[in-house]
Each structure stands twice: as C-alpha cells, then as structure tokens.
Short mmCIF file of C-alpha atoms in Angstrom, two decimals:
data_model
loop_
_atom_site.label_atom_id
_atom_site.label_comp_id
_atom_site.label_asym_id
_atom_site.label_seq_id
_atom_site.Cartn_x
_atom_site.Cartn_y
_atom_site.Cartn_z
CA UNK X 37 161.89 100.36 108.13
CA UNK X 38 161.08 100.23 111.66
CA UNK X 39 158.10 99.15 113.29
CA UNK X 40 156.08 101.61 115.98
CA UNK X 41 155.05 99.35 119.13
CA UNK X 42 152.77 100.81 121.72
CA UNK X 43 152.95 98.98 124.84
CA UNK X 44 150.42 99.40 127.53
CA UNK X 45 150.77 97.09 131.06
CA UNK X 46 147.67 94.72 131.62
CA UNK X 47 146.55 97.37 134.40
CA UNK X 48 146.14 100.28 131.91
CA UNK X 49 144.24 97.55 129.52
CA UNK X 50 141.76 96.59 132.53
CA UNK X 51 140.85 100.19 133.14
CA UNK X 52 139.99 100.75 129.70
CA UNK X 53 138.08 97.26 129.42
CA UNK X 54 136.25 98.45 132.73
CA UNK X 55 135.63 102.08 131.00
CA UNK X 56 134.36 100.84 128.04
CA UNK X 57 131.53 98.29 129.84
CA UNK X 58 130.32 101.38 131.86
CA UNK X 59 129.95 103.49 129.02
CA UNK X 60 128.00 100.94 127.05
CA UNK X 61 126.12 100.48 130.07
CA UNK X 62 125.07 103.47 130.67
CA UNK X 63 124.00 104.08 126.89
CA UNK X 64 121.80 101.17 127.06
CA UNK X 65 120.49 102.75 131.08
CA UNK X 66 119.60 105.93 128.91
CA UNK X 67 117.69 104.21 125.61
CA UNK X 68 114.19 105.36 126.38
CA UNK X 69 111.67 102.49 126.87
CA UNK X 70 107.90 101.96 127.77
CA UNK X 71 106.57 99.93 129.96
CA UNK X 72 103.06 97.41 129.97
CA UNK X 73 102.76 96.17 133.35
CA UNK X 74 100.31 94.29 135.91
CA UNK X 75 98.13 91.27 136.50
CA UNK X 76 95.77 89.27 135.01
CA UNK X 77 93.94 87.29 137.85
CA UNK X 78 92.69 83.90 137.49
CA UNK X 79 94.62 83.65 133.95
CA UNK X 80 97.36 80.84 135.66
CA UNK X 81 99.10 78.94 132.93
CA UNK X 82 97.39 81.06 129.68
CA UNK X 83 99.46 82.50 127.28
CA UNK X 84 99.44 86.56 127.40
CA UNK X 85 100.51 88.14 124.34
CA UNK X 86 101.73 91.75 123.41
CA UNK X 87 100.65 92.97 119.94
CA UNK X 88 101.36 96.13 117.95
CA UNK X 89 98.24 96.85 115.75
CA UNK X 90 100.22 97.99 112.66
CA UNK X 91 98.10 99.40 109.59
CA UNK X 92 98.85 95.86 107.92
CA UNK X 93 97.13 93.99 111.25
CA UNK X 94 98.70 92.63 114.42
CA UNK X 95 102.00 91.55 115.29
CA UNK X 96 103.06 89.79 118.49
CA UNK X 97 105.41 91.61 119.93
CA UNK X 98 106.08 89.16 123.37
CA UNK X 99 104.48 86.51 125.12
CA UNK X 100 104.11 85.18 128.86
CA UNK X 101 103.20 82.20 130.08
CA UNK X 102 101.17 83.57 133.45
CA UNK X 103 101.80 81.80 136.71
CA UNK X 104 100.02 82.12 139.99
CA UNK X 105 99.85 85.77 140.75
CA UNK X 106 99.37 86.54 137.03
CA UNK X 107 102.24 89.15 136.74
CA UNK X 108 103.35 90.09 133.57
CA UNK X 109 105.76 93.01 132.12
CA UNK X 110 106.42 93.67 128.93
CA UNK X 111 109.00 96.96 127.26
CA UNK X 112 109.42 98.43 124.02
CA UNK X 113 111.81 101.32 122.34
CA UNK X 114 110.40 105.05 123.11
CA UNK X 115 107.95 105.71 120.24
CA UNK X 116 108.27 109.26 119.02
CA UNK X 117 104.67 109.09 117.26
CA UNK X 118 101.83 107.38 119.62
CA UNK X 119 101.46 103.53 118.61
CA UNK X 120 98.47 101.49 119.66
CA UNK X 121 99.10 98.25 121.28
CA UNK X 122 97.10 95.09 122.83
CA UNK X 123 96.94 92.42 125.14
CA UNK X 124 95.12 89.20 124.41
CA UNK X 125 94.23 86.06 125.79
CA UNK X 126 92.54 84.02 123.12
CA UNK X 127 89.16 86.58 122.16
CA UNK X 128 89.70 88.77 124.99
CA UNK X 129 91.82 91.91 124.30
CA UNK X 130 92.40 95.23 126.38
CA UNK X 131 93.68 97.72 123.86
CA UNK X 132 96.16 100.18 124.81
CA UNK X 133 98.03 103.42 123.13
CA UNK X 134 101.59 104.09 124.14
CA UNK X 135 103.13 107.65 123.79
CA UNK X 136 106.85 108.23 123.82
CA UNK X 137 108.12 106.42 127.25
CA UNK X 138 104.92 106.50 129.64
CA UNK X 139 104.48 103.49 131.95
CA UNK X 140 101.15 101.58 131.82
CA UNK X 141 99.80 99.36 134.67
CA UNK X 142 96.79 97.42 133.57
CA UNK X 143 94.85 95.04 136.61
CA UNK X 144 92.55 92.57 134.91
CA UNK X 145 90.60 89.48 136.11
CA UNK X 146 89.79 86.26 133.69
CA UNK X 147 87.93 85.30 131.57
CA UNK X 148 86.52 88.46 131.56
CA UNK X 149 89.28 90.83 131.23
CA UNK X 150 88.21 92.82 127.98
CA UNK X 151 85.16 94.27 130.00
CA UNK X 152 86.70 94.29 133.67
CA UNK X 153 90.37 95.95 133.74
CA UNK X 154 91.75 98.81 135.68
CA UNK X 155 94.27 100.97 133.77
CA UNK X 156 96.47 103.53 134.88
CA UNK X 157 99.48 105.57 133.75
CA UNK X 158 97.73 107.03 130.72
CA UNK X 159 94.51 108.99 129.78
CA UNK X 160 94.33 107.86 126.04
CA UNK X 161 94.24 104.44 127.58
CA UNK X 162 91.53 105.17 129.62
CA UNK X 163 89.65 106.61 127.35
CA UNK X 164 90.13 103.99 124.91
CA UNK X 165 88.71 101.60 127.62
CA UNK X 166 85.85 103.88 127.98
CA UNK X 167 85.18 103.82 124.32
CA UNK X 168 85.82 100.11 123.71
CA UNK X 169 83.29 99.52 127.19
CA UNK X 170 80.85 101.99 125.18
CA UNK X 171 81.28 99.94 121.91
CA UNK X 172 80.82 96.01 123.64
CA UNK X 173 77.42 98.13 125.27
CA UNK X 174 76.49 98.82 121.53
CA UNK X 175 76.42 95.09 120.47
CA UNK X 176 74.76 93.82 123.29
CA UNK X 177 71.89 96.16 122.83
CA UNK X 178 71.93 95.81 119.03
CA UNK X 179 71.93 92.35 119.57
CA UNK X 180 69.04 92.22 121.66
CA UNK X 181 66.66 94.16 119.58
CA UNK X 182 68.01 91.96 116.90
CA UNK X 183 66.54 89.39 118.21
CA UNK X 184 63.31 90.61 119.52
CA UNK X 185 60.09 88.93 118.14
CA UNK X 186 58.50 91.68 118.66
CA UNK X 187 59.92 93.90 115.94
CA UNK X 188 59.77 93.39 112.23
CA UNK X 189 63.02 93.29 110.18
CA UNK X 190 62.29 96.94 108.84
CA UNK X 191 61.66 98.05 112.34
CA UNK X 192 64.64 95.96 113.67
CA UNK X 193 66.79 97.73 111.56
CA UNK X 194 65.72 101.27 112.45
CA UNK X 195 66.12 100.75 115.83
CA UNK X 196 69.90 99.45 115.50
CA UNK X 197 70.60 102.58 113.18
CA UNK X 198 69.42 104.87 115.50
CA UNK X 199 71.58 103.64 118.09
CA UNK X 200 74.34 103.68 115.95
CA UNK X 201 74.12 107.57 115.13
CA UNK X 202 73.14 107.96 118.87
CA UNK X 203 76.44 106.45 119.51
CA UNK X 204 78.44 107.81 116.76
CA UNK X 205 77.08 111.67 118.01
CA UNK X 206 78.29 111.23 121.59
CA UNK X 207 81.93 109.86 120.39
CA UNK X 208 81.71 112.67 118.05
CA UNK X 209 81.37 114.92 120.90
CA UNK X 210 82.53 113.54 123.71
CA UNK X 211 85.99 112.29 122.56
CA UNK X 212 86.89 113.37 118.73
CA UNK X 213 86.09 116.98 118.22
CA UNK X 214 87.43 118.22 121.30
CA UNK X 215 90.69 116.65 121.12
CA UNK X 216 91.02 115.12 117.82
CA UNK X 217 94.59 114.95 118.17
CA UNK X 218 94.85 112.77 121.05
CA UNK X 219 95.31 108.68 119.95
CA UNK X 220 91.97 107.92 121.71
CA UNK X 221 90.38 109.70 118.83
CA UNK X 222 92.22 107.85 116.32
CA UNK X 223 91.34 104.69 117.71
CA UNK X 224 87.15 105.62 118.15
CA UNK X 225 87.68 105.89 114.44
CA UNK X 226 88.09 102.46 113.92
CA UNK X 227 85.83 101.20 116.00
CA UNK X 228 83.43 97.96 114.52
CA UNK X 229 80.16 96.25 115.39
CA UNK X 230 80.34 92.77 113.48
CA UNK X 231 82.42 93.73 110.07
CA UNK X 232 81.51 96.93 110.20
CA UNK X 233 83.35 99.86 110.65
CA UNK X 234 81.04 102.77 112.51
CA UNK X 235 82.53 105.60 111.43
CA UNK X 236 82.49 104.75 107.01
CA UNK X 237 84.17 107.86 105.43
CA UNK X 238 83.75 105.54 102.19
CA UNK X 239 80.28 106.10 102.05
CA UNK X 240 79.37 108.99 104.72
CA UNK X 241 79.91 112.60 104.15
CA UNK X 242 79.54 112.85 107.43
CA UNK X 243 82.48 110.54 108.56
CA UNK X 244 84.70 112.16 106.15
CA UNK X 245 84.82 115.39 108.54
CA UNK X 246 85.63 113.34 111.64
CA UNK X 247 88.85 111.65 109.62
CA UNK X 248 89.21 115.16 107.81
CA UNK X 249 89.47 116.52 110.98
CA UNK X 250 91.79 113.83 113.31
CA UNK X 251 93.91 113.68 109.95
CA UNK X 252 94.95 117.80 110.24
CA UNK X 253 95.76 117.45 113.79
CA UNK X 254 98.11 114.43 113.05
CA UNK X 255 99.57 116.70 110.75
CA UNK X 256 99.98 119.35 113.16
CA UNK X 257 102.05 117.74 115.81
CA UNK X 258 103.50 114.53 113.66
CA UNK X 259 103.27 115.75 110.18
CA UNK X 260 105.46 112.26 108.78
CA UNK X 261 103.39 109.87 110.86
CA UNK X 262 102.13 107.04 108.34
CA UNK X 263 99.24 106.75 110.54
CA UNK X 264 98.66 110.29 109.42
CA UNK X 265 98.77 110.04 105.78
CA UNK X 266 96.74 106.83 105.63
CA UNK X 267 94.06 109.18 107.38
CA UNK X 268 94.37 111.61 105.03
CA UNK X 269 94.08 108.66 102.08
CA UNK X 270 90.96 107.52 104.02
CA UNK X 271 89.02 110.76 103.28
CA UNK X 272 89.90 111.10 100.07
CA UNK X 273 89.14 108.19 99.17
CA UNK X 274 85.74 108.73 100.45
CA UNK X 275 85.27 112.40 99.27
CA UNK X 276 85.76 110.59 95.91
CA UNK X 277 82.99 107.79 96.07
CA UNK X 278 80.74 110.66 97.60
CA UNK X 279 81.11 112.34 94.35
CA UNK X 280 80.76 109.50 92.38
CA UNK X 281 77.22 108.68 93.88
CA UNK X 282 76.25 112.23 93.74
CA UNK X 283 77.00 112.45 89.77
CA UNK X 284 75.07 108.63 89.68
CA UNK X 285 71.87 109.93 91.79
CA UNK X 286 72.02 113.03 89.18
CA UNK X 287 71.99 110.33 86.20
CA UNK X 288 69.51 108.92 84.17
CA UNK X 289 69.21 106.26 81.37
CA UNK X 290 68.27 107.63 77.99
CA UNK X 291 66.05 104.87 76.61
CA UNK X 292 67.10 105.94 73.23
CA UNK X 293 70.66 105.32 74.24
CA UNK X 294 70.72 102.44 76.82
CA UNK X 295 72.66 100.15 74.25
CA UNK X 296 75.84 102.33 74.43
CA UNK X 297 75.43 102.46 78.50
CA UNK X 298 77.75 100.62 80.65
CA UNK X 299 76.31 99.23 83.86
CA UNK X 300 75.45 100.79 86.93
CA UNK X 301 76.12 98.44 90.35
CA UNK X 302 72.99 97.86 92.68
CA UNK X 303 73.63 96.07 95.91
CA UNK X 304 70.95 95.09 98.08
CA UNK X 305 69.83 92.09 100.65
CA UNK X 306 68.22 89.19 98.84
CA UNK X 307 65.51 87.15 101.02
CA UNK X 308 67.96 85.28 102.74
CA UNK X 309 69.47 88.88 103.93
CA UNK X 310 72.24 88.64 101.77
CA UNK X 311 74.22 91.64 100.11
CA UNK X 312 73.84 90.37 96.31
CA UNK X 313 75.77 93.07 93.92
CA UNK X 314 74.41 92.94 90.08
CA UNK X 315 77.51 93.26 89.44
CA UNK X 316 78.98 89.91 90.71
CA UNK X 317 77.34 88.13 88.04
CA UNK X 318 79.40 89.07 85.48
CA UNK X 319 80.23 86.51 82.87
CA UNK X 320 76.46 85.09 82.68
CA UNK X 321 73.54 86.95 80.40
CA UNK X 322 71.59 88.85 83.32
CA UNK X 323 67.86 89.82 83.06
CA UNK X 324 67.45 92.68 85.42
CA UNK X 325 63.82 92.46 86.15
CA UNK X 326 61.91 95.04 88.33
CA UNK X 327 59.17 94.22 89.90
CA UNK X 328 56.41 94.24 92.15
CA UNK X 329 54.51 91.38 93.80
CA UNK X 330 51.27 92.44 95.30
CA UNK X 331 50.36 93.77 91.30
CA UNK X 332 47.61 91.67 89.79
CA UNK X 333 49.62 90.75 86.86
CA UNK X 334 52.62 89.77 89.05
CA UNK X 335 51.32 85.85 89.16
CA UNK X 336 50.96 85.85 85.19
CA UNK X 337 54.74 87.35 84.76
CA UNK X 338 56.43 85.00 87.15
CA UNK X 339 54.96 82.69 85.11
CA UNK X 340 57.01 83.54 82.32
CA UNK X 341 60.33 84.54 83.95
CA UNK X 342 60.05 81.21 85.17
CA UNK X 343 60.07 79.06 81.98
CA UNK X 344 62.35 81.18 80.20
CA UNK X 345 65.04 81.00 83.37
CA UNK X 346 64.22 77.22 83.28
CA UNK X 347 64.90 77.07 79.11
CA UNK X 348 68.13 78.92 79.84
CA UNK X 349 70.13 79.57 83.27
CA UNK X 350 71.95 75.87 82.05
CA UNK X 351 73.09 77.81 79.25
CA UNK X 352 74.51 80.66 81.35
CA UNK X 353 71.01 82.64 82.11
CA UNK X 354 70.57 84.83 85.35
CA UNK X 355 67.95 87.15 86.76
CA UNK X 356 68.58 89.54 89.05
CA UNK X 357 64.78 90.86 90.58
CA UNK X 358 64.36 94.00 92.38
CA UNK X 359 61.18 93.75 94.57
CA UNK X 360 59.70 97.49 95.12
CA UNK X 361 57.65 95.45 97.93
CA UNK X 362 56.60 97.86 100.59
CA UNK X 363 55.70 94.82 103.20
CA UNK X 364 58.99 92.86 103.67
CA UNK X 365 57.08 90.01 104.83
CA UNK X 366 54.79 89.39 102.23
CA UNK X 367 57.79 89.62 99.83
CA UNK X 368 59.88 86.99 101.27
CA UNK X 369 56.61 84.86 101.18
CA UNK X 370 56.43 85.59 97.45
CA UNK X 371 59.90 84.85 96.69
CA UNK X 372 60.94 81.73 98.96
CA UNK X 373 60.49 79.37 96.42
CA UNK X 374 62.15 81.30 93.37
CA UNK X 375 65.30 80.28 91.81
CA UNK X 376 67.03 83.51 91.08
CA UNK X 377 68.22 86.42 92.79
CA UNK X 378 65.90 87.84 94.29
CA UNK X 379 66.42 91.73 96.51
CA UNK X 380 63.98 94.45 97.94
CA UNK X 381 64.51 98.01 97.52
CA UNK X 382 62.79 99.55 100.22
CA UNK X 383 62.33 102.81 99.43
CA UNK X 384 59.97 101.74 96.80
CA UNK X 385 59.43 104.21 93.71
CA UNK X 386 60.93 107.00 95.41
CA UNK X 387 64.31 104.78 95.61
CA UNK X 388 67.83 106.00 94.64
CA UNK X 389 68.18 102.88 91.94
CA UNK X 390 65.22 103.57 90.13
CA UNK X 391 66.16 107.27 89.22
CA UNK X 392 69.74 105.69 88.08
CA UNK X 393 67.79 103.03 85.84
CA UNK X 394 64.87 105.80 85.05
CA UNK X 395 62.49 103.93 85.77
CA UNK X 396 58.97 105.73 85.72
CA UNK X 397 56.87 102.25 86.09
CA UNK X 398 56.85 99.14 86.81
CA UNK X 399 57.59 95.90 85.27
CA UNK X 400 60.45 96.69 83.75
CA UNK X 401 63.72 95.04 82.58
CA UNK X 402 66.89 95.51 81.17
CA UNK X 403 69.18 93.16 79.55
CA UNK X 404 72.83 92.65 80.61
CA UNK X 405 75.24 90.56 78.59
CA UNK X 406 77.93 88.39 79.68
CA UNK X 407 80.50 91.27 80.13
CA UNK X 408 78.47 93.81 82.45
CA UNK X 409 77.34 95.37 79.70
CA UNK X 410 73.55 96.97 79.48
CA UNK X 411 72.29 95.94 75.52
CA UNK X 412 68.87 96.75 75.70
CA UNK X 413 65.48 97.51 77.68
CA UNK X 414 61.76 96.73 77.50
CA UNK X 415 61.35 99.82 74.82
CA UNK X 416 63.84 98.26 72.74
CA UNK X 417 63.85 94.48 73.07
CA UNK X 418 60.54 92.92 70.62
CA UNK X 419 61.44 89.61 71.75
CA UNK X 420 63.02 88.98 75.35
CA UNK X 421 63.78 85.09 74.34
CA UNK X 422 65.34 85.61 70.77
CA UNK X 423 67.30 88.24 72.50
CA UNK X 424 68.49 86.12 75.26
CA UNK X 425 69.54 83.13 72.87
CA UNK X 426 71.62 85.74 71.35
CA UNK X 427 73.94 86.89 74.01
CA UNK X 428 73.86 83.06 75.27
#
C-alpha cells in the first residue's frame, strides 16, 4: 500500500502561517464592541468598577485602579438588545444604557460624581442622568419635609405623597409615554426612594399601565428580550393582586360564619412606625382587638386586655390592636407604654379593613388561633379567657 506525501517548501508554509494570522485578525478587527470611556477627576488611586445590572443584581464586569488624570476605558461585545450598565466608586454610581456598539464618554469629578457628570455619545444615557438627577432631587426634598417640626406625621406624609405623584406624572409624561420603547423608560421604571420602588405595579392600577405599556413596545422591536418578558410578568403579577384586593374590599365577614373563615392580612405602622402584618404572628393565639382610645370606656377595657395578656402571652398569647384614633398624637401617647402590637388605621370607620372584618362598631375582637385561623368573634365568644386557654 503506498503512502500519499504532500510536500510543501517552508516558504509556501510561511505564507499560509502569515494568511491565517491576518484573517483571524481581521475577524477579531470586525467583532462589534462598545465602548465606556472618560475621566473621573480627583478619584487618583480609587477603584472604578464596571457593572452590568442583570435582573438577578450587579455584576462587575472590569475594574481600574485610577491614576492621576483619572482615565479609564472599559469594552464589551455588541449587545443586540439594550443592556443597562454602571460605574461606581464605593456609593457613588452614574448609570448608563448601552445599545448595540455606541461609544459613551462620561466626564465626572469626585466625590461627587453621581450628581456632577457630563455624558455624551447617547441620549438614553442622558436621559437616564436626567431622571436619576430628578430622583436624588426627590429625596432631598422628601427628606427635608421629613424632618420638619413643623408638620405632623399625618401631614408629613401627605406632603411626601404628593410629591411622589407630582413626580411620578412628569416621568409619566415627560419620558415613558412618549417613547416607552426607548431604555430610559425602562430604567424610570425602576426607580427607588429608600426601599421603595416609585412606580408599584404590585399594588397600583395605575403603574400597571406604565409597565403594560413599556412591556408591548419591548415586544415590538425585541420580542425575546428577557427584560421584556419579566415586564410583562411584572404586570401580571400586579393585575392579579389588584383583583385580589378588589374581591377583599367587596367582602364581608358573616358573623354567623366567622368560624369557617380563614384570615384576612392587615398591615399597618405600629407606634414605633413599623409595618406590623397580623399575619406574621402566626404560630401564637392572636386577639385581634379594635379599638378606640379617646372612648370613655377605653381606660376600663385596657384594663382587662392587660391582665389577661399578662395571665397568658408566656403561654403563647398575642394581641394585635387596631387604633381607629383620628389624632395620631394622642394615640401614640395612649399606647407608649403597652406591651402588644399596637397600629392605627387612619381612615377611621370609613377604613378599607373594617369593611373586610365588618365591623359596624367599635370594641370589637376576633380570635385567631395558632395557625392563622379566625375561630370566633365578640357575637360568638361568652367567655374571651376560657376561650383563650383553649387554643393555648
């Protein structure tokens, strides 16, 4: 059997070798990139990082140690569906969207560089720093009325919630509904003060159009973006919990029937302006009491929620109260030196929680067993005590 040889000479070989290296060259000239470039003055010697802001969080992407003229440049692969991106030293972050291979330029100044940057290269970054500028305005306002002496905590409040809509409108119209398509829109979506998120499509029928409506265009021009499904998840989601509280505003306790009812959550601030949920007691016997403090007879019924809470919360006892309270004040005066859980509903008889409960006066109590379970209610319970000892 013979054997087929090819010979080549070492010159043919070289070409080839040299060939080769060009071509791979010129694929790797050709891979399309983006670009984050610029300087971050008076930053010598921190640490600059480049994130992506997945769906799961951050990820650091690259980092730089800056020197004196705080250069930095940073690349990634051509995206074909807009990403979002930051930079951050320690707390301070610019954010940034990059779409397909644009280059960015950012010019920033230490220690200040969330609030003072230049950007350039792209209008969804620009108007992302418009809208984050707009949001750190938000807090500091908020914050300030906050902390005004002036204003009650009821009054407080108002105020920061009409800034809030204020500021949600003007997004609204200024940078979602016109182009809700564009990745500046996606990003006001997410936008926070403290924990939380501005635009809730959890809880807001409002909110759900906004997502409803930056979710379609995602659709239209990426229609297998992840970013666009989780949008369309979002509002779902919330279009479901809308229903849910419409159905529970609709609902009322049959007093006949409470025994076979499951429990309805309340959440509400206690006097130390915590969120306290009736349901997070679960696993102790709760006595939901509701009540109301400036009532002659309050004094005398504290009274006895007192010894029997004493007699029993060793034993696995709780009492959740719901203050119908109209001055805030006076109620956290009442309730300072209580030893349960004590919340205000301010919306008083007209509230949301007392149509759920059907409630038509006042005291009133049901009784909750160890498993979230409702067993019984003033009409039904002839002793409150023997009662208790029983679920204990």
């Amino acid at each position: 059997m013979q054997t087929l040889i090819i010979k080549t000479n070492s010159m043919t070989m070289k070409k080839y070798m040299i060939a080769a290296v060009a071509a791979l060259a010129l694929t790797a000239c050709s891979e399309k990139k983006f670009h984050v470039e610029g300087t971050i003055a008076n930053a010598k010697d921190s640490v600059l990082y480049f994130e992506n802001i997945s769906l799961t969080g951050p990820e650091v992407l690259d980092s730089v140690k800056l020197g004196d003229d705080g250069a930095f440049s940073f690349s990634g692969a051509g995206q074909e569906v807009p990403d979002f991106y930051r930079l951050r030293i320690g707390n301070q972050i610019i954010s940034l969207s990059i779409d397909s291979t644009e280059t960015v330029t950012i010019r920033g100044t230490w220690p200040q560089m969330a609030g003072s940057y230049e950007v350039s290269g792209s209008e969804n970054c620009q108007k992302i720093k418009e809208l984050a500028l707009m949001q750190m305005d938000l807090q500091r306002r908020a914050l300030a009325v906050s902390r005004s002496e002036a204003l009650t905590v009821d009054a407080s409040n108002d105020s920061i919630l009409s800034m809030i809509k204020a500021y949600k409108d003007d997004v609204k119209t200024r940078y979602i509904f016109p182009n809700p398509g564009k990745p500046y829109a996606y990003f006001a979506l997410f936008q926070t003060m403290g924990d939380m998120l501005l635009f809730n499509p959890r809880t807001d029928r409002d909110d759900i159009k906004v997502f409803a409506a930056v979710a379609t265009s995602w659709d239209t021009y990426w229609p297998d973006a992840e970013r666009g499904r989780n949008l369309h998840n979002i509002a779902l989601e919330g279009m479901k919990n809308v229903r849910i509280a419409d159905a529970q505003n609709n609902r009322t306790i049959d007093a006949s029937k409470v025994q076979e009812a499951g429990l309805i959550d309340i959440a509400l601030r206690d006097n130390k302006g915590q969120l306290r949920r009736l349901t997070e007691l679960k696993g102790k016997v709760v006595l939901l009491d509701f009540h109301v403090f400036a009532l002659d007879e309050s004094p005398a019924r504290i009274l006895l929620l007192r010894e029997l809470y004493n007699k029993y919360h060793a034993q696995g006892l709780e009492i959740y109260q719901v203050s119908l309270d109209g001055d805030e004040h006076f109620w956290k005066q009442q309730t300072a030196a209580l030893p349960w859980v004590c919340v205000r509903e301010d919306q008083g008889m007209g509230s949301t929680t007392l149509r759920v409960y059907n409630v038509q006066a006042v005291p009133e109590f049901f009784l909750i067993d160890r498993g979230n379970n409702i067993v019984g209610r003033s009409q039904t319970i002839k002793d409150v005590e023997q009662s208790v000892k029983a679920l204990l």
